[in-house]
Coordinates of C-alpha atoms in Angstrom, one line a residue:
M1 CA -7.1 14.9 10.2
R2 CA -6.0 11.4 11.1
R3 CA -8.4 8.7 12.4
K4 CA -7.5 5.2 13.2
C5 CA -10.0 2.6 11.7
C6 CA -8.8 -0.4 13.7
G7 CA -8.8 1.0 17.2
R8 CA -5.1 1.5 17.6
T9 CA -3.1 4.7 17.6
N10 CA 0.1 6.0 19.0
R11 CA -0.9 9.6 19.3
K12 CA -3.9 11.7 20.2
L13 CA -6.5 12.4 17.6
R14 CA -7.5 15.9 16.6
H15 CA -11.3 16.1 16.8
L16 CA -13.5 18.7 15.1
T17 CA -15.9 20.6 17.3
V18 CA -19.3 20.5 15.6
P19 CA -22.7 21.7 16.6
R20 CA -25.5 19.2 17.2
P21 CA -28.4 19.3 14.7
R22 CA -31.4 21.2 15.7
L23 CA -35.0 20.4 14.8
D24 CA -36.7 22.9 12.5
R25 CA -40.5 23.5 12.4
A26 CA -41.0 20.5 10.1
G27 CA -39.2 18.2 12.6
L28 CA -36.1 17.8 10.4
W29 CA -32.5 18.1 11.4
D30 CA -30.4 21.1 10.4
S31 CA -28.6 19.4 7.6
C32 CA -25.6 21.7 7.9
S33 CA -24.7 20.2 11.3
H34 CA -23.0 17.0 12.4
V35 CA -25.4 14.2 12.9
R36 CA -24.7 11.9 15.9
I37 CA -25.9 8.4 15.3
E38 CA -25.7 5.7 18.0
V39 CA -26.3 1.9 17.6
I40 CA -27.4 -0.3 20.5
N41 CA -27.2 -4.0 19.8
T42 CA -29.1 -6.1 22.2
G43 CA -28.9 -9.8 23.0
T44 CA -27.4 -12.0 25.7
E45 CA -26.0 -14.3 23.0
L46 CA -23.9 -11.3 21.8
T47 CA -22.4 -10.5 25.2
L48 CA -21.7 -14.2 26.0
G49 CA -19.9 -14.5 22.7
N50 CA -22.1 -17.3 21.4
T51 CA -23.1 -15.2 18.4
L52 CA -20.7 -12.9 16.5
N53 CA -22.0 -9.4 16.4
T54 CA -21.6 -8.4 12.7
H55 CA -24.1 -5.5 12.9
G56 CA -21.5 -2.9 13.9
A57 CA -19.3 -3.2 10.8
W58 CA -22.4 -3.5 8.5
F59 CA -24.1 -0.4 9.9
G60 CA -20.8 1.5 9.6
R61 CA -20.5 0.7 5.9
E62 CA -24.2 1.4 5.1
L63 CA -24.3 4.7 7.0
F64 CA -21.1 5.9 5.4
K65 CA -22.7 5.5 2.0
L66 CA -25.3 8.1 3.1
G67 CA -22.6 10.5 4.2
L68 CA -23.3 9.6 7.9
R69 CA -21.1 8.1 10.6
I70 CA -21.7 6.1 13.8
E71 CA -20.8 8.1 16.9
R72 CA -21.0 5.3 19.3
Q73 CA -22.0 1.6 19.5
T74 CA -23.1 -0.3 22.6
T75 CA -23.8 -4.0 23.1
V76 CA -26.0 -5.0 26.0
P77 CA -27.7 -8.3 27.1
D78 CA -31.5 -8.7 26.9
G79 CA -33.6 -7.2 29.6
E80 CA -33.2 -4.1 31.8
A81 CA -29.7 -3.3 30.6
I82 CA -31.4 -2.0 27.5
R83 CA -33.1 0.7 29.5
E84 CA -29.9 2.3 30.8
A85 CA -28.2 2.2 27.4
L86 CA -31.3 3.7 25.6
S87 CA -31.8 6.4 28.2
E88 CA -28.2 7.6 27.7
S89 CA -28.3 7.4 23.9
V90 CA -31.6 9.2 23.4
S91 CA -30.5 12.1 25.6
R92 CA -27.3 12.8 23.5
A93 CA -27.8 11.3 20.0
D94 CA -29.7 12.5 17.0
A95 CA -30.6 9.0 15.9
V96 CA -30.6 5.8 17.8
I97 CA -30.7 2.4 16.0
V98 CA -31.6 -0.5 18.3
T99 CA -31.3 -4.1 17.1
G100 CA -32.9 -7.2 18.7
G101 CA -35.4 -7.8 21.4
L102 CA -38.5 -7.6 19.2
G103 CA -39.4 -11.3 19.4
P104 CA -42.4 -13.0 21.2
T105 CA -40.6 -14.3 24.2
S106 CA -40.5 -13.0 27.8
D107 CA -36.9 -11.6 27.4
D108 CA -37.8 -9.6 24.3
L109 CA -38.5 -6.2 25.9
T110 CA -37.1 -3.6 23.5
R111 CA -40.6 -2.2 22.7
E112 CA -41.7 -2.0 26.3
I113 CA -38.4 -0.4 27.5
T114 CA -38.4 2.1 24.6
A115 CA -41.9 3.2 25.4
G116 CA -41.0 3.6 29.1
V117 CA -37.9 5.5 28.4
L118 CA -39.6 7.9 26.0
G119 CA -42.7 8.2 28.2
I120 CA -45.1 6.9 25.5
E121 CA -47.9 4.4 25.9
L122 CA -48.0 1.2 23.9
M123 CA -50.9 0.2 21.7
T124 CA -51.7 -2.8 19.6
D125 CA -51.5 -1.9 15.9
E126 CA -54.2 -3.8 14.0
A127 CA -52.4 -3.7 10.7
A128 CA -49.4 -5.3 12.4
I129 CA -51.7 -8.0 13.8
R130 CA -53.1 -8.7 10.3
S131 CA -49.6 -8.9 8.9
L132 CA -48.5 -11.4 11.6
E133 CA -51.6 -13.5 10.9
A134 CA -50.9 -13.5 7.2
F135 CA -47.3 -14.5 7.8
F136 CA -48.3 -17.6 9.7
A137 CA -51.2 -18.5 7.4
A138 CA -48.9 -18.4 4.4
R139 CA -46.9 -21.1 6.2
N140 CA -49.9 -23.2 7.4
K141 CA -49.0 -22.5 11.0
A142 CA -51.2 -21.3 13.9
M143 CA -50.0 -18.0 15.4
A144 CA -49.3 -18.3 19.1
D145 CA -50.8 -15.8 21.5
S146 CA -47.3 -14.7 22.5
N147 CA -46.8 -13.4 19.0
R148 CA -49.4 -10.7 19.6
K149 CA -47.0 -8.7 21.7
Q150 CA -45.0 -8.1 18.4
A151 CA -47.8 -5.8 17.3
L152 CA -47.3 -3.5 20.3
V153 CA -46.2 0.0 19.1
P154 CA -45.6 3.3 20.9
V155 CA -48.5 5.6 20.2
G156 CA -47.7 7.8 17.2
A157 CA -44.8 5.6 16.0
D158 CA -44.6 4.1 12.5
V159 CA -44.7 0.3 12.0
L160 CA -41.9 -0.9 9.7
P161 CA -43.1 -3.9 7.8
N162 CA -41.0 -7.1 7.9
P163 CA -41.8 -9.5 5.1
N164 CA -38.9 -11.7 6.1
G165 CA -40.0 -12.5 9.7
T166 CA -42.5 -12.0 12.4
A167 CA -41.0 -9.0 14.1
P168 CA -42.1 -5.6 12.7
G169 CA -39.8 -2.7 13.2
V170 CA -40.7 0.6 14.8
Y171 CA -39.8 4.2 14.0
V172 CA -40.3 6.8 16.7
P173 CA -39.8 10.3 15.1
P174 CA -37.9 13.0 17.0
R175 CA -41.1 14.9 17.8
L176 CA -42.3 12.1 20.1
N177 CA -39.1 12.0 22.1
G178 CA -39.5 13.9 25.3
K179 CA -35.9 13.4 26.3
G180 CA -34.2 15.1 23.3
N181 CA -34.4 15.3 19.6
A182 CA -33.4 11.7 18.8
A183 CA -35.1 9.6 16.2
V184 CA -35.4 6.0 17.4
F185 CA -35.4 3.0 15.1
L186 CA -36.2 -0.5 16.6
L187 CA -35.1 -3.2 14.2
P188 CA -35.0 -7.0 14.4
G189 CA -31.8 -8.8 15.2
P190 CA -31.4 -11.5 12.4
P191 CA -29.5 -10.0 9.5
R192 CA -31.9 -11.5 6.9
E193 CA -34.6 -9.4 8.4
L194 CA -32.6 -6.4 9.6
H195 CA -30.7 -5.7 6.3
P196 CA -33.7 -5.3 4.0
M197 CA -35.7 -3.4 6.6
F198 CA -32.8 -0.9 7.1
R199 CA -32.4 -0.3 3.4
E200 CA -36.1 0.0 2.6
E201 CA -37.5 1.7 5.7
V202 CA -34.6 3.3 7.6
V203 CA -32.5 4.8 4.9
P204 CA -35.3 7.0 3.3
R205 CA -36.1 8.3 6.8
L206 CA -32.5 9.1 7.7
R207 CA -32.0 10.8 4.3
A208 CA -35.1 13.0 4.9
L209 CA -34.2 13.9 8.4
A210 CA -30.6 14.7 7.7
G211 CA -31.1 16.3 4.3
V212 CA -28.4 14.1 2.9
E213 CA -28.0 14.2 -0.9
A214 CA -24.4 13.2 -1.6
A215 CA -22.2 11.0 0.5
A216 CA -18.7 12.0 1.5
G217 CA -16.0 10.7 -0.8
A218 CA -13.7 7.9 0.3
L219 CA -10.9 6.1 -1.3
E220 CA -9.3 2.9 0.1
L221 CA -5.9 1.7 -1.0
K222 CA -4.7 -1.8 -0.1
F223 CA -1.0 -2.6 0.3
T224 CA 0.9 -5.7 1.0
G225 CA 4.5 -6.4 1.9
V226 CA 4.8 -3.2 3.8
G227 CA 4.0 -2.3 7.5
E228 CA 1.8 0.3 9.1
S229 CA 4.9 1.8 10.8
D230 CA 6.5 2.3 7.4
F231 CA 3.5 4.5 6.4
N232 CA 3.6 6.4 9.6
Q233 CA 7.3 7.2 9.2
A234 CA 7.3 7.9 5.4
I235 CA 4.1 9.7 4.6
D236 CA 2.1 10.5 7.8
A237 CA 3.4 14.1 8.1
R238 CA 2.7 14.8 4.4
L239 CA -0.8 13.4 4.5
A240 CA -1.5 15.6 7.6
M241 CA -0.7 18.7 5.5
V242 CA -3.4 18.0 2.8
P243 CA -6.3 20.4 3.5
G244 CA -9.6 18.7 4.1
L245 CA -8.2 15.2 4.1
E246 CA -9.1 12.7 6.8
Y247 CA -7.0 9.5 6.7
G248 CA -6.4 6.3 8.7
Y249 CA -4.7 3.0 8.5
C250 CA -6.1 -0.5 9.2
A251 CA -3.5 -3.2 9.5
H252 CA -4.3 -6.9 8.8
I253 CA -2.0 -9.9 8.6
G254 CA 0.3 -9.1 5.7
E255 CA -1.7 -6.1 4.6
V256 CA -2.3 -2.4 5.4
D257 CA -5.3 -0.5 4.2
L258 CA -5.1 3.3 3.8
R259 CA -8.4 5.1 3.9
L260 CA -8.6 8.6 2.5
I261 CA -11.8 10.7 3.1
G262 CA -12.5 14.1 1.7
D263 CA -13.3 15.9 -1.6
E264 CA -11.8 14.6 -4.8
T265 CA -8.9 17.0 -4.7
A266 CA -7.9 16.0 -1.2
R267 CA -8.3 12.3 -2.0
E268 CA -6.2 12.5 -5.1
A269 CA -3.5 14.4 -3.2
G270 CA -3.4 11.7 -0.6
R271 CA -3.3 9.0 -3.2
K272 CA -0.3 10.6 -5.0
I273 CA 1.6 10.9 -1.7
A274 CA 1.0 7.2 -0.9
L275 CA 1.8 5.9 -4.4
D276 CA 4.9 8.0 -4.8
E277 CA 6.3 6.1 -1.8
F278 CA 4.7 2.7 -1.9
D279 CA 3.5 2.1 -5.5
K280 CA 5.1 -1.3 -5.9
F281 CA 3.2 -2.6 -2.8
L282 CA -0.2 -1.5 -4.0
I283 CA -2.8 -4.3 -4.3
S284 CA -5.7 -2.1 -5.4
D285 CA -7.3 1.4 -5.0
D286 CA -10.8 0.2 -5.6
G287 CA -11.3 -2.3 -2.7
T288 CA -10.2 -5.3 -4.7
S289 CA -8.7 -8.0 -2.5
L290 CA -5.3 -9.6 -3.0
P291 CA -6.8 -12.9 -4.4
E292 CA -9.1 -10.9 -6.7
A293 CA -6.1 -8.8 -7.9
V294 CA -4.0 -11.9 -8.5
L295 CA -6.7 -13.5 -10.6
K296 CA -7.3 -10.3 -12.6
L297 CA -3.5 -10.1 -13.4
C298 CA -3.3 -13.8 -14.3
R299 CA -6.4 -13.4 -16.6
A300 CA -4.8 -10.4 -18.3
R301 CA -1.7 -12.5 -19.0
G302 CA -3.6 -15.6 -20.0
W303 CA -2.1 -17.6 -17.2
K304 CA -3.5 -20.7 -15.5
L305 CA -2.6 -21.0 -11.8
A306 CA -1.9 -24.0 -9.5
T307 CA -0.9 -24.2 -5.8
A308 CA 1.1 -26.8 -3.8
E309 CA 0.6 -26.4 -0.1
S310 CA 2.0 -28.1 3.0
C311 CA 1.9 -25.8 6.1
T312 CA -1.1 -23.8 4.9
G313 CA -3.3 -26.9 4.4
G314 CA -5.2 -25.5 1.4
L315 CA -5.8 -22.0 2.6
I316 CA -4.2 -20.4 -0.5
A317 CA -6.5 -22.4 -2.7
S318 CA -9.4 -21.6 -0.5
R319 CA -8.8 -17.8 -0.7
I320 CA -8.5 -18.0 -4.5
T321 CA -11.7 -20.0 -4.9
D322 CA -13.6 -17.7 -2.7
V323 CA -13.5 -15.3 -5.7
A324 CA -16.3 -15.7 -8.1
G325 CA -15.0 -16.7 -11.6
S326 CA -11.8 -18.2 -10.3
S327 CA -12.4 -21.4 -12.2
D328 CA -11.2 -20.0 -15.4
I329 CA -7.8 -19.3 -13.9
F330 CA -7.3 -21.8 -11.0
T331 CA -6.7 -25.4 -12.1
H332 CA -5.2 -27.4 -9.3
G333 CA -4.8 -27.1 -5.6
F334 CA -2.4 -29.8 -4.1
V335 CA -2.4 -30.2 -0.4
T336 CA 0.7 -32.4 0.2
Y337 CA 1.1 -32.3 3.9
A338 CA 3.0 -35.5 4.4
N339 CA 6.4 -36.2 2.8
E340 CA 4.8 -39.2 1.0
A341 CA 2.3 -36.9 -0.6
K342 CA 5.0 -34.5 -1.8
R343 CA 6.8 -37.5 -3.3
D344 CA 3.9 -39.4 -4.8
V345 CA 1.7 -36.5 -6.0
L346 CA 4.3 -33.8 -6.9
G347 CA 7.2 -36.0 -7.7
V348 CA 9.5 -34.5 -5.1
P349 CA 12.6 -36.7 -5.0
E350 CA 13.0 -38.9 -1.9
E351 CA 16.6 -37.9 -1.6
L352 CA 15.8 -34.2 -1.3
L353 CA 13.4 -34.9 1.5
K354 CA 16.0 -37.1 3.3
L355 CA 18.9 -34.8 2.7
H356 CA 17.3 -31.3 3.3
G357 CA 14.1 -32.0 5.1
A358 CA 10.6 -31.0 4.0
V359 CA 11.1 -27.4 5.1
S360 CA 13.9 -26.4 2.7
E361 CA 14.6 -24.5 -0.4
P362 CA 15.2 -27.6 -2.6
V363 CA 11.9 -29.2 -1.6
A364 CA 9.9 -25.9 -2.0
R365 CA 11.4 -25.6 -5.5
A366 CA 10.6 -29.2 -6.3
M367 CA 7.0 -28.8 -5.1
A368 CA 6.4 -25.7 -7.3
E369 CA 7.9 -27.3 -10.3
G370 CA 6.0 -30.5 -9.7
A371 CA 2.7 -28.6 -9.4
L372 CA 3.5 -26.9 -12.6
R373 CA 4.3 -30.1 -14.4
V374 CA 1.3 -32.2 -13.1
S375 CA -1.3 -29.4 -13.5
G376 CA -0.1 -28.0 -16.8
A377 CA -0.6 -24.5 -15.4
D378 CA 1.4 -21.5 -16.4
V379 CA 2.5 -20.5 -12.9
A380 CA 2.5 -22.4 -9.6
V381 CA 3.3 -21.4 -6.0
A382 CA 4.4 -23.8 -3.3
V383 CA 4.8 -23.4 0.5
T384 CA 6.3 -25.6 3.1
G385 CA 7.0 -24.5 6.7
I386 CA 6.7 -25.0 10.5
A387 CA 3.5 -23.6 11.9
G388 CA 4.3 -24.6 15.5
P389 CA 4.0 -24.5 18.4
G390 CA 6.4 -27.5 18.2
G391 CA 8.5 -29.0 15.5
G392 CA 11.2 -26.3 15.3
S393 CA 14.9 -26.6 15.6
E394 CA 17.9 -24.3 15.9
D395 CA 18.4 -24.0 12.2
K396 CA 14.7 -24.2 11.4
P397 CA 12.8 -22.4 14.2
V398 CA 9.0 -22.4 14.5
G399 CA 7.7 -19.9 12.0
T400 CA 10.1 -20.8 9.2
V401 CA 8.6 -21.1 5.8
W402 CA 10.0 -21.7 2.3
L403 CA 8.0 -20.3 -0.6
A404 CA 8.7 -21.0 -4.3
W405 CA 7.1 -19.8 -7.5
A406 CA 7.6 -21.6 -10.9
V407 CA 6.7 -20.2 -14.3
K408 CA 6.3 -22.3 -17.4
G409 CA 9.2 -21.8 -19.7
G410 CA 10.9 -19.6 -17.1
H411 CA 12.7 -20.0 -13.9
T412 CA 11.8 -20.9 -10.3
I413 CA 12.1 -18.4 -7.4
A414 CA 12.5 -19.4 -3.8
L415 CA 12.3 -17.3 -0.7
R416 CA 12.7 -18.0 3.0
Q417 CA 10.6 -16.1 5.6
I418 CA 9.9 -16.2 9.3
H419 CA 6.3 -15.7 10.5
L420 CA 6.3 -15.6 14.3
R421 CA 2.6 -16.0 14.9
N422 CA 0.0 -18.5 16.2
R423 CA -0.9 -21.3 13.7
K424 CA -3.9 -19.5 12.3
D425 CA -2.1 -16.3 11.7
F426 CA 1.0 -18.1 10.5
K427 CA -1.1 -19.8 7.8
L428 CA -2.8 -16.5 6.8
G429 CA 0.6 -14.6 6.7
V430 CA 2.1 -17.3 4.5
S431 CA -0.9 -17.4 2.2
Q432 CA -0.6 -13.6 1.8
A433 CA 3.1 -13.8 0.9
A434 CA 2.4 -16.7 -1.6
L435 CA -0.3 -14.7 -3.4
D436 CA 1.8 -11.5 -3.3
G437 CA 4.6 -13.4 -5.1
V438 CA 2.2 -14.4 -7.9
R439 CA 1.0 -10.8 -8.1
K440 CA 4.6 -9.6 -8.6
L441 CA 5.3 -12.2 -11.2
A442 CA 2.2 -11.3 -13.1
L443 CA 3.1 -7.7 -13.0

């Protein structure tokens, strides 16, 4: 079965029809059935775009580790919009995770709305009050009266302790839900509070309710230098024939991820199909990123690496140094944006710049060789191009880039590419091509 993991597809998906879990006498879900989990993220700052909603991707990853999936996600502003979203979710889902709206201000209404939707009264939990008082006392601050509302809990619900903030979480077990069999979790919005509470308080309860012991197996293969349509044309039909295999593609700038889900036999069958066709484009099959793979290969060869960047403005060096431990491989990152910098820092001859222009094969080669010479590294990559939106010409249109790779004691390779993207994506695409060239040399 094919599923798209980036929200794009050019054909209908084949969905499995699965029964909803039923509650047994102990109040647990039938573990043999499909568990429907919905997430409601609340906060006007999310719907206005002032704050990036990172919860969705994070919950997806964490739940998949448990062998569970998110059925649906909803983002709503603070206030009464939560009521409609929660009413819908608790009537059809088996577990609902709500984030945000547990603070002390007037627009923090998640507790009150949840109690109203489920038909449960609110009560002040004395243990929660003591915890709040201790939180403020430890910081030599007086607790405001408004914080007392954070100790309100639906009758019969569990209070989830929050050592990292003032907002306790709430767990309403399925037996208290008069609208269905959904378990409801109310969690604080800030990640520093939400993440530990989810792992310590929510995960054990979900495991117990779902009877989850082993997570579904997944394998992610990362490729670069090949497009999503190439996969669709070359291997899609063969992957679809593998029994028990769910697969999907996620395309990024200069990269395609292939996700294989199923038992070990199905995953390995899918992996073989992909590598038989695209082995030379493989970055990793263990989630390792391209910069991580490049550094690993350079380390294996005993290489030191340097970069010389014009149009990418230091992005290649930034991506490399985002990887912990890069300092033992990466020596120099030259950002020579102006022609004078190319000349004075890297030793690019003035006549090359005048005769061919900064965006040219001779200058790219001279930049790579200059970076190699000045840094003393074993391999260097250089890029020079026209990011746009202006600055192009008939023979050098916007999007043109020259890349060059120089190896100590070896030769210099140069390559011309066209990246027709906005400036940000142009820089990312060029950095991807530059790193991929180092990967190929190291191989």
